[in-house]
Short mmCIF file of C-alpha atoms in Angstrom, two decimals:
data_model
loop_
_atom_site.label_atom_id
_atom_site.label_comp_id
_atom_site.label_asym_id
_atom_site.label_seq_id
_atom_site.Cartn_x
_atom_site.Cartn_y
_atom_site.Cartn_z
CA MET F 293 21.37 27.94 -0.08
CA LEU F 294 19.59 26.56 2.95
CA ASP F 295 21.15 24.17 5.46
CA ILE F 296 19.92 20.60 4.91
CA LYS F 297 20.48 19.84 8.60
CA TRP F 298 18.12 22.69 9.50
CA ILE F 299 15.59 21.36 6.98
CA ARG F 300 15.75 17.86 8.52
CA GLU F 301 15.13 19.33 11.95
CA ASN F 302 12.53 21.92 10.87
CA PRO F 303 10.57 20.52 7.90
CA ALA F 304 7.32 22.23 8.88
CA ALA F 305 9.09 25.59 9.23
CA LEU F 306 10.54 25.25 5.74
CA ASP F 307 7.19 24.46 4.15
CA ALA F 308 5.51 27.30 6.05
CA ALA F 309 8.16 29.72 4.76
CA LEU F 310 7.75 28.47 1.21
CA GLU F 311 3.98 28.86 1.49
CA LYS F 312 4.52 32.52 2.41
CA ARG F 313 6.48 32.89 -0.82
CA GLY F 314 3.74 31.19 -2.82
CA ALA F 315 5.84 28.07 -3.39
CA GLU F 316 4.98 24.39 -3.03
CA PRO F 317 6.16 22.40 0.03
CA GLN F 318 9.55 20.77 -0.44
CA ALA F 319 10.64 19.44 2.94
CA GLU F 320 9.50 15.84 2.45
CA ARG F 321 11.25 15.53 -0.91
CA LEU F 322 14.46 17.15 0.34
CA VAL F 323 14.62 15.02 3.47
CA ALA F 324 14.08 11.89 1.35
CA LEU F 325 16.90 12.91 -1.01
CA ASP F 326 19.19 13.55 1.92
CA GLU F 327 18.26 10.25 3.58
CA ALA F 328 19.00 8.33 0.36
CA ARG F 329 22.37 10.07 0.10
CA ARG F 330 23.26 9.40 3.73
CA GLN F 331 22.29 5.74 3.51
CA HIS F 332 24.38 5.34 0.37
CA VAL F 333 27.34 7.04 2.05
CA GLY F 334 27.05 4.43 4.81
CA THR F 335 27.06 1.63 2.23
CA VAL F 336 30.18 3.05 0.56
CA GLN F 337 31.94 3.41 3.91
CA ALA F 338 31.15 -0.23 4.73
CA LEU F 339 32.66 -1.30 1.37
CA GLN F 340 35.78 0.76 2.11
CA GLU F 341 36.14 -0.80 5.54
CA ARG F 342 35.78 -4.33 4.13
CA ARG F 343 38.31 -3.61 1.36
CA ASN F 344 40.84 -2.33 3.91
CA ALA F 345 40.28 -5.36 6.14
CA ALA F 346 40.58 -7.81 3.22
CA SER F 347 43.81 -6.15 2.11
CA LYS F 348 45.30 -6.76 5.54
CA GLU F 349 44.07 -10.35 5.50
CA ILE F 350 45.91 -10.94 2.22
CA GLY F 351 49.17 -10.12 3.98
CA ARG F 352 48.43 -12.51 6.80
CA ALA F 353 47.45 -15.31 4.36
CA MET F 354 50.65 -14.82 2.38
CA ALA F 355 52.70 -14.93 5.60
CA ALA F 356 50.98 -18.20 6.49
CA LYS F 357 51.69 -19.51 2.94
CA ASP F 358 47.94 -20.03 2.41
CA GLN F 359 47.86 -19.26 -1.32
CA ALA F 360 44.26 -20.33 -1.79
CA ALA F 361 43.03 -17.94 0.89
CA ALA F 362 45.23 -15.16 -0.49
CA ASP F 363 43.87 -15.65 -4.02
CA ALA F 364 40.28 -15.63 -2.74
CA LEU F 365 40.91 -12.43 -0.82
CA LYS F 366 42.56 -10.80 -3.83
CA ALA F 367 39.50 -11.65 -5.92
CA GLU F 368 37.28 -10.15 -3.22
CA VAL F 369 39.37 -6.95 -3.12
CA ALA F 370 39.17 -6.61 -6.90
CA LYS F 371 35.40 -6.99 -6.75
CA LEU F 372 35.18 -4.50 -3.90
CA LYS F 373 37.24 -2.02 -5.92
CA ASP F 374 34.71 -2.17 -8.77
CA GLU F 375 31.80 -1.86 -6.36
CA LEU F 376 33.47 1.13 -4.69
CA GLN F 377 34.01 2.90 -8.00
CA ALA F 378 30.36 2.44 -8.88
CA GLY F 379 29.30 3.38 -5.35
CA GLU F 380 31.38 6.56 -5.31
CA ALA F 381 30.00 7.57 -8.71
CA ARG F 382 26.48 7.08 -7.38
CA GLU F 383 27.37 9.02 -4.24
CA ARG F 384 28.43 11.98 -6.41
CA GLU F 385 25.17 11.73 -8.35
CA LEU F 386 23.10 11.75 -5.16
CA TYR F 387 25.11 14.70 -3.80
CA GLU F 388 24.60 16.71 -7.00
CA GLU F 389 20.88 15.86 -7.03
CA LEU F 390 20.48 17.17 -3.49
CA LYS F 391 22.71 20.18 -4.17
CA HIS F 392 20.63 21.14 -7.21
CA ALA F 393 17.37 20.73 -5.28
CA LEU F 394 18.70 23.04 -2.57
CA SER F 395 20.17 25.53 -5.04
CA VAL F 396 16.78 26.37 -6.57
CA LEU F 397 15.11 26.79 -3.17
CA PRO F 398 14.46 30.45 -2.22
CA ASN F 399 15.64 31.99 1.02
CA ILE F 400 13.56 32.02 4.22
CA PRO F 401 11.85 35.40 4.86
CA HIS F 402 12.46 37.16 8.16
CA ASP F 403 9.55 36.99 10.56
CA ASP F 404 8.76 40.71 10.19
CA VAL F 405 8.43 40.58 6.39
CA PRO F 406 4.79 41.17 5.42
CA VAL F 407 3.06 38.17 3.89
CA GLY F 408 1.65 38.90 0.45
CA VAL F 409 1.35 37.86 -3.18
CA ASP F 410 2.79 40.70 -5.26
CA GLU F 411 3.78 44.37 -5.23
CA ALA F 412 0.27 45.40 -4.22
CA ASP F 413 1.00 43.86 -0.80
CA ASN F 414 4.25 45.77 -0.20
CA VAL F 415 4.19 48.11 2.80
CA GLU F 416 5.32 51.73 2.70
CA VAL F 417 7.66 52.59 5.57
CA ARG F 418 8.80 56.10 4.56
CA LEU F 419 7.68 58.91 2.29
CA VAL F 420 10.32 61.58 1.72
CA GLY F 421 9.61 64.97 0.17
CA GLU F 422 6.66 65.94 -1.96
CA LYS F 423 5.71 65.42 -5.58
CA PRO F 424 7.08 68.41 -7.49
CA ASP F 425 4.58 70.87 -8.91
CA LEU F 426 6.15 71.82 -12.22
CA GLY F 427 3.33 74.09 -13.33
CA PHE F 428 3.11 72.42 -16.74
CA GLU F 429 2.50 68.96 -18.22
CA ALA F 430 5.67 66.99 -17.54
CA LEU F 431 7.41 65.15 -20.37
CA GLU F 432 8.98 61.70 -20.02
CA HIS F 433 12.75 61.40 -20.07
CA PHE F 434 12.99 60.05 -23.60
CA GLU F 435 10.91 62.94 -24.93
CA LEU F 436 13.22 65.39 -23.19
CA GLY F 437 16.41 63.60 -24.23
CA GLU F 438 15.45 63.26 -27.89
CA ALA F 439 14.31 66.90 -28.11
CA LEU F 440 17.68 67.98 -26.68
CA GLY F 441 19.45 65.85 -29.30
CA MET F 442 21.38 64.03 -26.57
CA MET F 443 19.53 60.70 -26.27
CA ASP F 444 19.54 58.52 -29.37
CA PHE F 445 17.65 55.22 -29.43
CA GLU F 446 17.55 54.87 -33.21
CA ARG F 447 21.33 54.79 -33.72
CA ALA F 448 21.73 52.51 -30.70
CA ALA F 449 19.24 50.09 -32.24
CA LYS F 450 21.19 50.08 -35.52
CA MET F 451 24.32 48.83 -33.81
CA SER F 452 22.94 46.81 -30.90
CA GLY F 453 19.20 46.24 -31.24
CA ALA F 454 16.41 47.18 -28.87
CA ARG F 455 16.93 48.25 -25.24
CA PHE F 456 20.12 50.22 -25.80
CA THR F 457 20.72 53.97 -25.66
CA ILE F 458 23.36 56.44 -26.82
CA LEU F 459 23.81 59.48 -24.57
CA SER F 460 25.89 62.43 -25.74
CA GLY F 461 26.95 65.92 -24.79
CA PRO F 462 25.96 67.36 -21.39
CA LEU F 463 23.44 64.55 -20.86
CA ALA F 464 26.24 61.97 -21.06
CA ARG F 465 28.24 64.08 -18.64
CA LEU F 466 25.24 64.28 -16.30
CA GLU F 467 25.10 60.49 -16.12
CA ARG F 468 28.83 60.38 -15.40
CA ALA F 469 28.39 63.09 -12.76
CA LEU F 470 25.70 61.07 -11.01
CA GLY F 471 27.97 58.03 -10.72
CA GLN F 472 30.89 60.08 -9.43
CA PHE F 473 28.66 61.86 -6.93
CA MET F 474 27.32 58.55 -5.58
CA LEU F 475 30.77 56.99 -5.24
CA ASP F 476 32.11 60.06 -3.45
CA LEU F 477 29.17 60.02 -1.05
CA HIS F 478 29.42 56.32 -0.23
CA THR F 479 33.20 56.28 0.16
CA GLY F 480 33.55 59.67 1.84
CA GLU F 481 30.60 59.59 4.22
CA HIS F 482 29.25 56.03 4.43
CA GLY F 483 32.45 54.03 4.91
CA TYR F 484 32.46 51.94 1.73
CA ARG F 485 35.67 50.93 -0.03
CA GLU F 486 35.64 51.63 -3.76
CA VAL F 487 36.39 48.64 -5.98
CA ASN F 488 36.84 48.30 -9.73
CA PRO F 489 35.87 44.64 -10.27
CA PRO F 490 35.82 42.40 -13.36
CA LEU F 491 32.71 42.57 -15.53
CA LEU F 492 33.11 38.90 -16.50
CA VAL F 493 32.78 36.13 -13.93
CA ASN F 494 32.93 32.34 -13.94
CA ASP F 495 30.29 29.78 -13.00
CA ALA F 496 31.50 29.59 -9.40
CA ALA F 497 31.01 33.32 -8.82
CA ALA F 498 27.58 33.35 -10.46
CA TYR F 499 26.51 30.28 -8.50
CA GLY F 500 27.96 31.52 -5.22
CA THR F 501 25.90 34.72 -5.42
CA ASP F 502 22.70 32.75 -6.24
CA LYS F 503 22.45 33.80 -9.91
CA LEU F 504 22.91 30.21 -11.09
CA PRO F 505 21.23 27.93 -11.83
CA LYS F 506 17.90 29.72 -11.39
CA PHE F 507 18.63 32.92 -13.32
CA GLY F 508 20.83 31.67 -16.15
CA ASP F 509 18.32 32.86 -18.75
CA ASP F 510 18.54 36.41 -17.39
CA LEU F 511 22.30 36.60 -17.95
CA PHE F 512 24.50 37.06 -21.00
CA ARG F 513 27.14 34.36 -21.52
CA THR F 514 30.35 34.68 -23.49
CA THR F 515 31.63 32.11 -25.97
CA ASP F 516 34.28 30.97 -23.46
CA GLY F 517 31.68 30.18 -20.80
CA ARG F 518 31.94 33.25 -18.60
CA TRP F 519 29.07 35.55 -17.63
CA LEU F 520 28.60 39.30 -18.00
CA ILE F 521 27.66 40.56 -14.56
CA PRO F 522 24.00 41.54 -14.01
CA THR F 523 25.18 43.76 -11.15
CA ALA F 524 28.43 44.39 -9.27
CA GLU F 525 26.86 42.46 -6.40
CA VAL F 526 28.32 39.33 -7.98
CA PRO F 527 32.06 40.18 -7.97
CA LEU F 528 31.88 42.33 -4.81
CA THR F 529 30.17 39.62 -2.76
CA TYR F 530 32.33 36.84 -4.19
CA MET F 531 35.43 38.62 -2.92
CA ALA F 532 34.70 36.80 0.37
CA ALA F 533 34.43 33.36 -1.23
CA GLY F 534 36.40 30.59 0.48
CA GLU F 535 37.75 32.95 3.16
CA ILE F 536 37.70 32.75 6.94
CA ILE F 537 37.50 36.42 7.94
CA PRO F 538 38.48 37.56 11.45
CA GLU F 539 35.30 38.98 12.96
CA GLU F 540 37.11 42.08 14.12
CA GLU F 541 37.53 42.97 10.42
CA LEU F 542 33.78 42.93 9.85
CA PRO F 543 31.78 44.55 8.45
CA ARG F 544 33.49 44.82 5.11
CA ARG F 545 31.74 47.36 2.91
CA TYR F 546 32.36 47.63 -0.82
CA THR F 547 31.02 49.92 -3.54
CA ALA F 548 31.54 49.96 -7.29
CA GLN F 549 30.14 51.66 -10.33
CA THR F 550 29.98 49.25 -13.23
CA ALA F 551 28.14 48.53 -16.40
CA CYS F 552 25.50 45.86 -15.78
CA PHE F 553 24.08 43.45 -18.35
CA ARG F 554 20.69 41.72 -18.28
CA SER F 555 18.86 39.85 -20.98
CA GLU F 556 15.51 40.98 -19.55
CA ALA F 557 14.11 37.53 -20.26
CA GLY F 558 10.36 37.53 -19.74
CA SER F 559 10.04 41.33 -19.90
CA ALA F 560 8.78 41.56 -23.49
CA GLY F 561 6.43 44.50 -23.85
CA ARG F 562 7.46 46.11 -20.55
CA ASP F 563 9.05 49.58 -20.58
CA THR F 564 9.92 49.33 -24.25
CA ARG F 565 10.37 53.10 -24.58
CA GLY F 566 13.23 54.95 -22.99
CA MET F 567 15.95 53.90 -20.56
CA LEU F 568 13.99 52.25 -17.76
CA ARG F 569 14.68 48.66 -18.81
CA GLN F 570 17.92 48.22 -20.71
CA HIS F 571 20.21 45.33 -21.62
CA GLN F 572 23.16 47.49 -20.54
CA PHE F 573 23.04 50.10 -17.79
CA SER F 574 25.21 51.69 -15.14
CA LYS F 575 24.72 51.17 -11.42
CA VAL F 576 26.53 52.00 -8.21
CA GLU F 577 26.37 48.89 -6.04
CA LEU F 578 26.70 48.52 -2.28
CA VAL F 579 27.77 45.23 -0.65
CA SER F 580 28.35 44.43 3.01
CA ILE F 581 29.85 41.32 4.59
CA THR F 582 28.85 41.15 8.26
CA THR F 583 28.42 38.95 11.30
CA PRO F 584 25.00 37.34 11.89
CA GLU F 585 24.36 39.63 14.88
CA THR F 586 24.83 42.87 12.94
CA SER F 587 23.25 42.09 9.57
CA LEU F 588 19.80 43.55 10.28
CA GLU F 589 21.33 46.75 11.63
CA GLU F 590 23.58 46.88 8.56
CA HIS F 591 20.49 46.50 6.36
CA GLU F 592 18.96 49.64 7.83
CA ARG F 593 22.26 51.46 7.47
CA MET F 594 22.66 50.45 3.81
CA THR F 595 19.13 51.51 2.97
CA ALA F 596 19.69 54.89 4.64
CA GLY F 597 22.83 55.34 2.55
CA ALA F 598 20.91 54.72 -0.67
CA GLU F 599 18.17 57.09 0.46
CA ALA F 600 20.80 59.77 1.15
CA VAL F 601 21.62 59.87 -2.58
CA LEU F 602 18.05 60.82 -3.46
CA LYS F 603 17.80 63.31 -0.60
CA ARG F 604 20.93 65.13 -1.77
CA LEU F 605 19.51 65.25 -5.29
CA GLY F 606 16.21 66.67 -4.03
CA LEU F 607 14.14 63.80 -5.43
CA HIS F 608 10.80 62.71 -4.01
CA PHE F 609 10.68 59.02 -3.10
CA ARG F 610 9.13 56.39 -0.91
CA THR F 611 10.65 53.32 0.72
CA VAL F 612 8.66 50.09 0.90
CA VAL F 613 9.37 46.73 2.50
CA LEU F 614 8.67 43.98 0.00
CA CYS F 615 6.14 41.30 0.88
CA THR F 616 7.06 37.62 0.75
CA GLY F 617 5.58 37.16 -2.72
CA ASP F 618 7.51 40.08 -4.28
CA MET F 619 10.86 39.52 -2.58
CA GLY F 620 13.91 38.37 -4.50
CA PHE F 621 15.10 34.75 -4.54
CA GLY F 622 18.13 35.18 -2.25
CA ALA F 623 16.73 37.80 0.13
CA ARG F 624 15.44 37.42 3.65
CA LYS F 625 14.20 41.01 3.73
CA THR F 626 14.22 43.75 1.10
CA TYR F 627 13.58 47.47 1.04
CA ASP F 628 12.78 48.99 -2.35
CA ILE F 629 13.30 52.71 -2.80
CA GLU F 630 10.90 54.05 -5.40
CA VAL F 631 11.54 57.47 -6.91
CA TRP F 632 8.74 59.64 -8.26
CA LEU F 633 8.88 60.26 -12.02
CA PRO F 634 6.74 63.28 -12.94
CA GLY F 635 6.69 62.34 -16.63
CA GLN F 636 5.35 58.86 -15.90
CA LYS F 637 3.29 60.06 -12.95
CA ALA F 638 4.43 56.97 -11.11
CA TYR F 639 6.87 55.67 -8.53
CA ARG F 640 9.57 53.44 -10.00
CA GLU F 641 12.19 51.34 -8.24
CA ILE F 642 15.61 52.98 -8.17
CA SER F 643 17.22 50.89 -5.43
CA SER F 644 16.65 47.50 -3.84
CA CYS F 645 18.51 46.76 -0.59
CA SER F 646 18.46 43.17 0.66
CA VAL F 647 19.83 41.20 3.58
CA CYS F 648 20.53 37.60 2.56
CA GLY F 649 21.61 36.06 5.86
CA ASP F 650 23.99 33.14 5.24
CA PHE F 651 22.21 32.10 2.02
CA GLN F 652 25.02 33.22 -0.31
CA ALA F 653 27.77 32.49 2.21
CA ARG F 654 26.90 28.78 2.25
CA ARG F 655 27.09 28.63 -1.54
CA MET F 656 30.52 30.26 -1.65
CA ASN F 657 31.85 28.98 1.72
CA ALA F 658 32.47 32.44 3.21
CA ARG F 659 33.02 32.22 6.96
CA CYS F 660 34.19 34.25 9.92
CA ARG F 661 35.84 33.45 13.25
CA LYS F 662 36.16 35.25 16.55
CA ALA F 663 39.65 35.83 17.88
CA GLY F 664 40.77 32.88 20.01
CA ASP F 665 38.00 30.57 18.75
CA LYS F 666 38.54 27.44 16.67
CA ALA F 667 34.97 27.26 15.39
CA THR F 668 33.89 29.19 12.33
CA ARG F 669 30.46 30.29 11.15
CA TYR F 670 29.04 31.65 7.94
CA VAL F 671 29.04 35.39 7.37
CA HIS F 672 25.92 37.29 6.40
CA THR F 673 25.82 39.18 3.10
CA LEU F 674 23.87 42.25 2.01
CA ASN F 675 23.57 44.07 -1.29
CA GLY F 676 21.82 47.14 -2.58
CA SER F 677 21.81 49.75 -5.30
CA GLY F 678 23.33 53.00 -4.26
CA VAL F 679 21.67 53.77 -6.73
CA ALA F 680 20.88 52.78 -10.35
CA VAL F 681 22.61 55.54 -12.30
CA GLY F 682 20.42 55.39 -15.40
CA ARG F 683 17.24 55.58 -13.37
CA ALA F 684 18.67 58.44 -11.32
CA LEU F 685 19.33 60.23 -14.60
CA ILE F 686 15.69 59.67 -15.60
CA ALA F 687 14.47 61.00 -12.26
CA VAL F 688 16.67 64.09 -12.42
CA MET F 689 15.62 64.83 -16.01
CA GLU F 690 11.91 64.53 -15.27
CA THR F 691 12.02 66.30 -11.88
CA TYR F 692 14.22 69.20 -12.98
CA GLN F 693 12.76 69.76 -16.44
CA ASN F 694 11.67 73.24 -17.44
CA ALA F 695 8.79 74.34 -19.65
CA ASP F 696 11.21 75.15 -22.50
CA GLY F 697 12.59 71.60 -22.51
CA SER F 698 15.82 72.45 -20.71
CA ILE F 699 16.94 70.64 -17.54
CA THR F 700 18.22 72.36 -14.43
CA VAL F 701 21.26 70.64 -12.94
CA PRO F 702 20.78 69.87 -9.21
CA GLU F 703 23.14 71.75 -6.90
CA ALA F 704 24.80 68.53 -5.71
CA LEU F 705 25.92 67.69 -9.26
CA ARG F 706 27.19 71.07 -10.43
CA PRO F 707 30.75 70.54 -9.14
CA TYR F 708 30.87 67.43 -11.36
CA MET F 709 29.49 69.35 -14.34
CA GLY F 710 32.14 72.08 -14.45
CA GLY F 711 29.68 74.48 -12.88
CA LEU F 712 27.02 73.98 -15.57
CA SER F 713 23.61 74.85 -14.10
CA LYS F 714 21.33 74.06 -17.02
CA ILE F 715 21.29 71.60 -19.92
CA GLU F 716 19.66 72.99 -23.03
CA LYS F 717 19.63 72.32 -26.73
CA ALA F 718 22.74 73.62 -28.48
CA GLY F 719 22.42 76.47 -30.93
#
């Protein structure tokens, strides 16, 4: 959420930033909403002051035995009470109207983010490794998995519908191995603290991490009003909600492997085959809570940590900085890491690392304070995939496939596979 004070003082800057994102100007409307709210607050305060003064005057009239004046003042106080109740109700309405208008406003891009319309305008910043030369026509992951008898979409559809998968045997273990490998890397070498968070969150957590109200249709909601998390970013980031964190304790770095749930609203017809776009998938998430001065440096560090996963697995990938038109709602700058899939003959996103500035911190009132200072300020938050486990499985399957349909297990994963070096069809 953006600061309305900043918007009042920088209306042209807001509209210029929105134009970069392909959005309509909003400053004039927001300033008008805020002005109406502020004027009404002044009216309510004046009513409160008059009520307090009239109440004191009643006492003085009673002491002077002026019953007529006292009765008139009592009538005025009763009227003021009704006007105050109505005024306070209207004040809440104006506050909620402004809050909603701000809550659907995207974040301001950093100055170095390339201006563009869509993914075609993203800018490559790194290319790591080379496309593997398999020496034969590569199969896609679902062709490999079904031929091995370890990836079952038909049975999953019977029990859950489309966009679900059942993994079994060594392929299920390979997915588990990938998650364990990532967590060990991020906790052992990159300084993240492992967390096992709830998979269900309330409105406050979803709102505080900018998933509500804009992305409600993309989430699954339970019958008791809670939300299945779309990513562990939500509970990990919300751990800082309402806190004033000593700055010497920052950065706080968290990682978690969780199931993630997305309705994939608006994605009909996209990636309908295989595991690329699922309603339920596993992901290792990275979250950092930092000071404003260190957030950009932390962004580079987080991205390097996600890239390290793919390097250890021997996967070819590229890293791109997203343009303003392709960047996520809450981000100020985003790096996407795109892994090469030989079966698809295409790069596909496997990690997205974003710095959000104080956008989420304002929504969830997460602040920090230097030792000895009275003043507080909002923290900066960052989140990224470290990486999507299901997509890493796809990349490993397609990159390490053999002509006979078997899959070589990368060296980095063999300790998690009981030493197994190859996955092949049983019997």
